[in-house]
């Protein structure tokens, strides 16, 4: 079994640090698990984060190349990059922990055998919020029968 955990960043944030810890512990348990960040490896924090993650026993760290506040075409390219990573890396599962990452992973893994595990860490969305993110999340992530959810 091979798992890819997709996080926004790898150095701060509760969900992000949990992703790193989860990947390290899965590797210690014999499950090959790698990490991917949606951001670019040119970000100020990326080299140190990569070194720290690799030092924790995680065999692979990948960056999708996005910058903060990406455009729709940039998101499309990131989804294609993630798809190539999933297929070339022969991953069985992709795990995410936010609506944005869930949407990106769902788009990238559609039509593949990769199963998606979506963590619902952000429970603060309410109907009165006007953001499109929760609506896109609700539209795209349940579309695949191989998608499973968990809540924290």
PDB file of N, CA, C and O in Angstrom, residues 101-152:
ATOM      1  N   UNK A 101      -8.016  21.303  -0.605  1.00  0.00           N
ATOM      2  CA  UNK A 101      -7.205  20.136  -0.944  1.00  0.00           C
ATOM      3  C   UNK A 101      -8.073  18.971  -1.397  1.00  0.00           C
ATOM      4  O   UNK A 101      -7.689  18.218  -2.301  1.00  0.00           O
ATOM      5  N   UNK A 102      -9.248  18.838  -0.782  1.00  0.00           N
ATOM      6  CA  UNK A 102     -10.172  17.779  -1.195  1.00  0.00           C
ATOM      7  C   UNK A 102     -10.635  17.952  -2.633  1.00  0.00           C
ATOM      8  O   UNK A 102     -10.710  16.988  -3.395  1.00  0.00           O
ATOM      9  N   UNK A 103     -10.930  19.177  -3.011  1.00  0.00           N
ATOM     10  CA  UNK A 103     -11.345  19.466  -4.392  1.00  0.00           C
ATOM     11  C   UNK A 103     -10.203  19.152  -5.346  1.00  0.00           C
ATOM     12  O   UNK A 103     -10.390  18.470  -6.364  1.00  0.00           O
ATOM     13  N   UNK A 104      -9.007  19.625  -5.028  1.00  0.00           N
ATOM     14  CA  UNK A 104      -7.843  19.404  -5.881  1.00  0.00           C
ATOM     15  C   UNK A 104      -7.559  17.911  -6.050  1.00  0.00           C
ATOM     16  O   UNK A 104      -7.349  17.423  -7.164  1.00  0.00           O
ATOM     17  N   UNK A 105      -7.596  17.167  -4.954  1.00  0.00           N
ATOM     18  CA  UNK A 105      -7.338  15.727  -5.012  1.00  0.00           C
ATOM     19  C   UNK A 105      -8.430  14.992  -5.770  1.00  0.00           C
ATOM     20  O   UNK A 105      -8.156  14.049  -6.521  1.00  0.00           O
ATOM     21  N   UNK A 106      -9.668  15.423  -5.599  1.00  0.00           N
ATOM     22  CA  UNK A 106     -10.775  14.789  -6.309  1.00  0.00           C
ATOM     23  C   UNK A 106     -10.646  14.982  -7.815  1.00  0.00           C
ATOM     24  O   UNK A 106     -10.819  14.033  -8.593  1.00  0.00           O
ATOM     25  N   UNK A 107     -10.314  16.197  -8.226  1.00  0.00           N
ATOM     26  CA  UNK A 107     -10.121  16.452  -9.653  1.00  0.00           C
ATOM     27  C   UNK A 107      -8.948  15.643 -10.201  1.00  0.00           C
ATOM     28  O   UNK A 107      -9.026  15.073 -11.295  1.00  0.00           O
ATOM     29  N   UNK A 108      -7.863  15.574  -9.439  1.00  0.00           N
ATOM     30  CA  UNK A 108      -6.657  14.884  -9.906  1.00  0.00           C
ATOM     31  C   UNK A 108      -6.839  13.371  -9.973  1.00  0.00           C
ATOM     32  O   UNK A 108      -6.254  12.717 -10.840  1.00  0.00           O
ATOM     33  N   UNK A 109      -7.641  12.814  -9.101  1.00  0.00           N
ATOM     34  CA  UNK A 109      -7.739  11.358  -9.032  1.00  0.00           C
ATOM     35  C   UNK A 109      -8.940  10.782  -9.774  1.00  0.00           C
ATOM     36  O   UNK A 109      -9.080   9.561  -9.873  1.00  0.00           O
ATOM     37  N   UNK A 110      -9.793  11.634 -10.324  1.00  0.00           N
ATOM     38  CA  UNK A 110     -10.949  11.146 -11.077  1.00  0.00           C
ATOM     39  C   UNK A 110     -10.482  10.305 -12.267  1.00  0.00           C
ATOM     40  O   UNK A 110      -9.568  10.691 -12.992  1.00  0.00           O
ATOM     41  N   UNK A 111     -11.075   9.159 -12.418  1.00  0.00           N
ATOM     42  CA  UNK A 111     -10.719   8.271 -13.524  1.00  0.00           C
ATOM     43  C   UNK A 111      -9.504   7.405 -13.242  1.00  0.00           C
ATOM     44  O   UNK A 111      -9.022   6.711 -14.138  1.00  0.00           O
ATOM     45  N   UNK A 112      -9.017   7.417 -12.012  1.00  0.00           N
ATOM     46  CA  UNK A 112      -7.889   6.574 -11.629  1.00  0.00           C
ATOM     47  C   UNK A 112      -8.365   5.555 -10.590  1.00  0.00           C
ATOM     48  O   UNK A 112      -9.504   5.605 -10.138  1.00  0.00           O
ATOM     49  N   UNK A 113      -7.480   4.672 -10.201  1.00  0.00           N
ATOM     50  CA  UNK A 113      -7.787   3.708  -9.142  1.00  0.00           C
ATOM     51  C   UNK A 113      -7.410   4.235  -7.758  1.00  0.00           C
ATOM     52  O   UNK A 113      -7.564   3.539  -6.768  1.00  0.00           O
ATOM     53  N   UNK A 114      -6.922   5.460  -7.702  1.00  0.00           N
ATOM     54  CA  UNK A 114      -6.511   6.058  -6.432  1.00  0.00           C
ATOM     55  C   UNK A 114      -7.748   6.354  -5.596  1.00  0.00           C
ATOM     56  O   UNK A 114      -8.685   6.997  -6.069  1.00  0.00           O
ATOM     57  N   UNK A 115      -7.754   5.867  -4.367  1.00  0.00           N
ATOM     58  CA  UNK A 115      -8.861   6.119  -3.453  1.00  0.00           C
ATOM     59  C   UNK A 115      -8.553   7.359  -2.626  1.00  0.00           C
ATOM     60  O   UNK A 115      -7.408   7.576  -2.241  1.00  0.00           O
ATOM     61  N   UNK A 116      -9.573   8.146  -2.350  1.00  0.00           N
ATOM     62  CA  UNK A 116      -9.400   9.415  -1.650  1.00  0.00           C
ATOM     63  C   UNK A 116      -9.996   9.337  -0.253  1.00  0.00           C
ATOM     64  O   UNK A 116     -11.116   8.866  -0.071  1.00  0.00           O
ATOM     65  N   UNK A 117      -9.235   9.805   0.720  1.00  0.00           N
ATOM     66  CA  UNK A 117      -9.697   9.917   2.101  1.00  0.00           C
ATOM     67  C   UNK A 117      -9.702  11.404   2.426  1.00  0.00           C
ATOM     68  O   UNK A 117      -8.672  12.059   2.372  1.00  0.00           O
ATOM     69  N   UNK A 118     -10.880  11.935   2.755  1.00  0.00           N
ATOM     70  CA  UNK A 118     -11.047  13.369   2.969  1.00  0.00           C
ATOM     71  C   UNK A 118     -11.329  13.631   4.438  1.00  0.00           C
ATOM     72  O   UNK A 118     -12.329  13.162   4.969  1.00  0.00           O
ATOM     73  N   UNK A 119     -10.440  14.378   5.066  1.00  0.00           N
ATOM     74  CA  UNK A 119     -10.652  14.785   6.448  1.00  0.00           C
ATOM     75  C   UNK A 119     -11.421  16.089   6.494  1.00  0.00           C
ATOM     76  O   UNK A 119     -11.093  17.036   5.794  1.00  0.00           O
ATOM     77  N   UNK A 120     -12.454  16.111   7.287  1.00  0.00           N
ATOM     78  CA  UNK A 120     -13.260  17.322   7.448  1.00  0.00           C
ATOM     79  C   UNK A 120     -12.821  18.028   8.718  1.00  0.00           C
ATOM     80  O   UNK A 120     -13.416  17.874   9.775  1.00  0.00           O
ATOM     81  N   UNK A 121     -11.730  18.781   8.612  1.00  0.00           N
ATOM     82  CA  UNK A 121     -11.186  19.502   9.755  1.00  0.00           C
ATOM     83  C   UNK A 121     -11.831  20.870   9.897  1.00  0.00           C
ATOM     84  O   UNK A 121     -11.776  21.464  10.948  1.00  0.00           O
ATOM     85  N   UNK A 122     -12.398  21.377   8.828  1.00  0.00           N
ATOM     86  CA  UNK A 122     -12.967  22.723   8.849  1.00  0.00           C
ATOM     87  C   UNK A 122     -14.481  22.635   8.946  1.00  0.00           C
ATOM     88  O   UNK A 122     -15.182  22.566   7.948  1.00  0.00           O
ATOM     89  N   UNK A 123     -14.975  22.661  10.148  1.00  0.00           N
ATOM     90  CA  UNK A 123     -16.418  22.515  10.357  1.00  0.00           C
ATOM     91  C   UNK A 123     -17.100  23.847  10.602  1.00  0.00           C
ATOM     92  O   UNK A 123     -18.247  23.897  10.985  1.00  0.00           O
ATOM     93  N   UNK A 124     -16.382  24.949  10.346  1.00  0.00           N
ATOM     94  CA  UNK A 124     -16.930  26.262  10.665  1.00  0.00           C
ATOM     95  C   UNK A 124     -17.711  26.887   9.521  1.00  0.00           C
ATOM     96  O   UNK A 124     -18.188  27.990   9.641  1.00  0.00           O
ATOM     97  N   UNK A 125     -17.863  26.202   8.397  1.00  0.00           N
ATOM     98  CA  UNK A 125     -18.632  26.771   7.302  1.00  0.00           C
ATOM     99  C   UNK A 125     -20.114  26.715   7.630  1.00  0.00           C
ATOM    100  O   UNK A 125     -20.628  25.704   8.073  1.00  0.00           O
ATOM    101  N   UNK A 126     -20.785  27.781   7.403  1.00  0.00           N
ATOM    102  CA  UNK A 126     -22.206  27.884   7.669  1.00  0.00           C
ATOM    103  C   UNK A 126     -22.911  28.340   6.390  1.00  0.00           C
ATOM    104  O   UNK A 126     -22.294  28.935   5.511  1.00  0.00           O
ATOM    105  N   UNK A 127     -24.214  28.098   6.275  1.00  0.00           N
ATOM    106  CA  UNK A 127     -24.934  28.507   5.063  1.00  0.00           C
ATOM    107  C   UNK A 127     -24.816  29.994   4.758  1.00  0.00           C
ATOM    108  O   UNK A 127     -24.851  30.392   3.598  1.00  0.00           O
ATOM    109  N   UNK A 128     -24.646  30.801   5.784  1.00  0.00           N
ATOM    110  CA  UNK A 128     -24.564  32.245   5.539  1.00  0.00           C
ATOM    111  C   UNK A 128     -23.221  32.666   4.931  1.00  0.00           C
ATOM    112  O   UNK A 128     -23.082  33.781   4.448  1.00  0.00           O
ATOM    113  N   UNK A 129     -22.226  31.797   4.943  1.00  0.00           N
ATOM    114  CA  UNK A 129     -20.954  32.122   4.295  1.00  0.00           C
ATOM    115  C   UNK A 129     -21.131  32.082   2.783  1.00  0.00           C
ATOM    116  O   UNK A 129     -21.765  31.196   2.248  1.00  0.00           O
ATOM    117  N   UNK A 130     -20.579  33.028   2.124  1.00  0.00           N
ATOM    118  CA  UNK A 130     -20.783  33.155   0.674  1.00  0.00           C
ATOM    119  C   UNK A 130     -19.645  32.550  -0.145  1.00  0.00           C
ATOM    120  O   UNK A 130     -19.654  32.627  -1.355  1.00  0.00           O
ATOM    121  N   UNK A 131     -18.660  31.953   0.477  1.00  0.00           N
ATOM    122  CA  UNK A 131     -17.526  31.372  -0.232  1.00  0.00           C
ATOM    123  C   UNK A 131     -17.983  30.234  -1.143  1.00  0.00           C
ATOM    124  O   UNK A 131     -18.878  29.462  -0.801  1.00  0.00           O
ATOM    125  N   UNK A 132     -17.347  30.124  -2.278  1.00  0.00           N
ATOM    126  CA  UNK A 132     -17.658  29.028  -3.212  1.00  0.00           C
ATOM    127  C   UNK A 132     -17.007  27.725  -2.782  1.00  0.00           C
ATOM    128  O   UNK A 132     -17.415  26.651  -3.209  1.00  0.00           O
ATOM    129  N   UNK A 133     -15.972  27.811  -1.960  1.00  0.00           N
ATOM    130  CA  UNK A 133     -15.213  26.617  -1.588  1.00  0.00           C
ATOM    131  C   UNK A 133     -16.086  25.502  -1.008  1.00  0.00           C
ATOM    132  O   UNK A 133     -15.989  24.354  -1.463  1.00  0.00           O
ATOM    133  N   UNK A 134     -16.965  25.762  -0.022  1.00  0.00           N
ATOM    134  CA  UNK A 134     -17.785  24.667   0.508  1.00  0.00           C
ATOM    135  C   UNK A 134     -18.724  24.070  -0.532  1.00  0.00           C
ATOM    136  O   UNK A 134     -18.960  22.864  -0.551  1.00  0.00           O
ATOM    137  N   UNK A 135     -19.226  24.909  -1.430  1.00  0.00           N
ATOM    138  CA  UNK A 135     -20.121  24.387  -2.481  1.00  0.00           C
ATOM    139  C   UNK A 135     -19.357  23.523  -3.472  1.00  0.00           C
ATOM    140  O   UNK A 135     -19.840  22.477  -3.901  1.00  0.00           O
ATOM    141  N   UNK A 136     -18.161  23.949  -3.864  1.00  0.00           N
ATOM    142  CA  UNK A 136     -17.336  23.139  -4.764  1.00  0.00           C
ATOM    143  C   UNK A 136     -16.927  21.836  -4.091  1.00  0.00           C
ATOM    144  O   UNK A 136     -16.933  20.770  -4.718  1.00  0.00           O
ATOM    145  N   UNK A 137     -16.593  21.922  -2.823  1.00  0.00           N
ATOM    146  CA  UNK A 137     -16.232  20.732  -2.065  1.00  0.00           C
ATOM    147  C   UNK A 137     -17.394  19.733  -2.054  1.00  0.00           C
ATOM    148  O   UNK A 137     -17.211  18.553  -2.329  1.00  0.00           O
ATOM    149  N   UNK A 138     -18.588  20.219  -1.764  1.00  0.00           N
ATOM    150  CA  UNK A 138     -19.774  19.357  -1.727  1.00  0.00           C
ATOM    151  C   UNK A 138     -20.097  18.787  -3.098  1.00  0.00           C
ATOM    152  O   UNK A 138     -20.612  17.683  -3.219  1.00  0.00           O
ATOM    153  N   UNK A 139     -19.771  19.512  -4.147  1.00  0.00           N
ATOM    154  CA  UNK A 139     -20.058  19.070  -5.517  1.00  0.00           C
ATOM    155  C   UNK A 139     -19.066  18.026  -6.013  1.00  0.00           C
ATOM    156  O   UNK A 139     -19.446  17.027  -6.600  1.00  0.00           O
ATOM    157  N   UNK A 140     -17.769  18.261  -5.779  1.00  0.00           N
ATOM    158  CA  UNK A 140     -16.754  17.408  -6.389  1.00  0.00           C
ATOM    159  C   UNK A 140     -16.337  16.206  -5.548  1.00  0.00           C
ATOM    160  O   UNK A 140     -16.099  15.137  -6.092  1.00  0.00           O
ATOM    161  N   UNK A 141     -16.195  16.347  -4.253  1.00  0.00           N
ATOM    162  CA  UNK A 141     -15.630  15.239  -3.492  1.00  0.00           C
ATOM    163  C   UNK A 141     -16.527  14.011  -3.386  1.00  0.00           C
ATOM    164  O   UNK A 141     -16.015  12.905  -3.463  1.00  0.00           O
ATOM    165  N   UNK A 142     -17.848  14.130  -3.237  1.00  0.00           N
ATOM    166  CA  UNK A 142     -18.641  12.899  -3.154  1.00  0.00           C
ATOM    167  C   UNK A 142     -18.919  12.257  -4.516  1.00  0.00           C
ATOM    168  O   UNK A 142     -19.552  11.222  -4.591  1.00  0.00           O
ATOM    169  N   UNK A 143     -18.440  12.848  -5.581  1.00  0.00           N
ATOM    170  CA  UNK A 143     -18.752  12.350  -6.916  1.00  0.00           C
ATOM    171  C   UNK A 143     -18.118  10.986  -7.203  1.00  0.00           C
ATOM    172  O   UNK A 143     -18.559  10.281  -8.084  1.00  0.00           O
ATOM    173  N   UNK A 144     -17.091  10.627  -6.451  1.00  0.00           N
ATOM    174  CA  UNK A 144     -16.404   9.368  -6.671  1.00  0.00           C
ATOM    175  C   UNK A 144     -16.816   8.370  -5.594  1.00  0.00           C
ATOM    176  O   UNK A 144     -16.790   8.656  -4.414  1.00  0.00           O
ATOM    177  N   UNK A 145     -17.140   7.167  -6.028  1.00  0.00           N
ATOM    178  CA  UNK A 145     -17.529   6.144  -5.057  1.00  0.00           C
ATOM    179  C   UNK A 145     -16.376   5.717  -4.164  1.00  0.00           C
ATOM    180  O   UNK A 145     -16.584   5.209  -3.081  1.00  0.00           O
ATOM    181  N   UNK A 146     -15.146   5.947  -4.626  1.00  0.00           N
ATOM    182  CA  UNK A 146     -13.987   5.523  -3.839  1.00  0.00           C
ATOM    183  C   UNK A 146     -13.536   6.574  -2.825  1.00  0.00           C
ATOM    184  O   UNK A 146     -12.495   6.438  -2.215  1.00  0.00           O
ATOM    185  N   UNK A 147     -14.327   7.630  -2.636  1.00  0.00           N
ATOM    186  CA  UNK A 147     -13.999   8.679  -1.678  1.00  0.00           C
ATOM    187  C   UNK A 147     -14.619   8.339  -0.320  1.00  0.00           C
ATOM    188  O   UNK A 147     -15.797   7.974  -0.241  1.00  0.00           O
ATOM    189  N   UNK A 148     -13.826   8.466   0.725  1.00  0.00           N
ATOM    190  CA  UNK A 148     -14.314   8.252   2.094  1.00  0.00           C
ATOM    191  C   UNK A 148     -13.999   9.498   2.917  1.00  0.00           C
ATOM    192  O   UNK A 148     -13.029  10.189   2.660  1.00  0.00           O
ATOM    193  N   UNK A 149     -14.790   9.742   3.939  1.00  0.00           N
ATOM    194  CA  UNK A 149     -14.663  10.946   4.763  1.00  0.00           C
ATOM    195  C   UNK A 149     -14.433  10.583   6.216  1.00  0.00           C
ATOM    196  O   UNK A 149     -14.873   9.530   6.681  1.00  0.00           O
ATOM    197  N   UNK A 150     -13.757  11.460   6.926  1.00  0.00           N
ATOM    198  CA  UNK A 150     -13.672  11.383   8.370  1.00  0.00           C
ATOM    199  C   UNK A 150     -13.696  12.806   8.906  1.00  0.00           C
ATOM    200  O   UNK A 150     -13.367  13.740   8.199  1.00  0.00           O
ATOM    201  N   UNK A 151     -14.111  12.967  10.143  1.00  0.00           N
ATOM    202  CA  UNK A 151     -14.203  14.294  10.743  1.00  0.00           C
ATOM    203  C   UNK A 151     -13.363  14.355  12.011  1.00  0.00           C
ATOM    204  O   UNK A 151     -13.247  13.364  12.729  1.00  0.00           O
ATOM    205  N   UNK A 152     -12.786  15.512  12.233  1.00  0.00           N
ATOM    206  CA  UNK A 152     -11.982  15.745  13.440  1.00  0.00           C
ATOM    207  C   UNK A 152     -12.631  16.861  14.225  1.00  0.00           C
ATOM    208  O   UNK A 152     -13.036  17.847  13.677  1.00  0.00           O
TER     209      UNK A 152
END
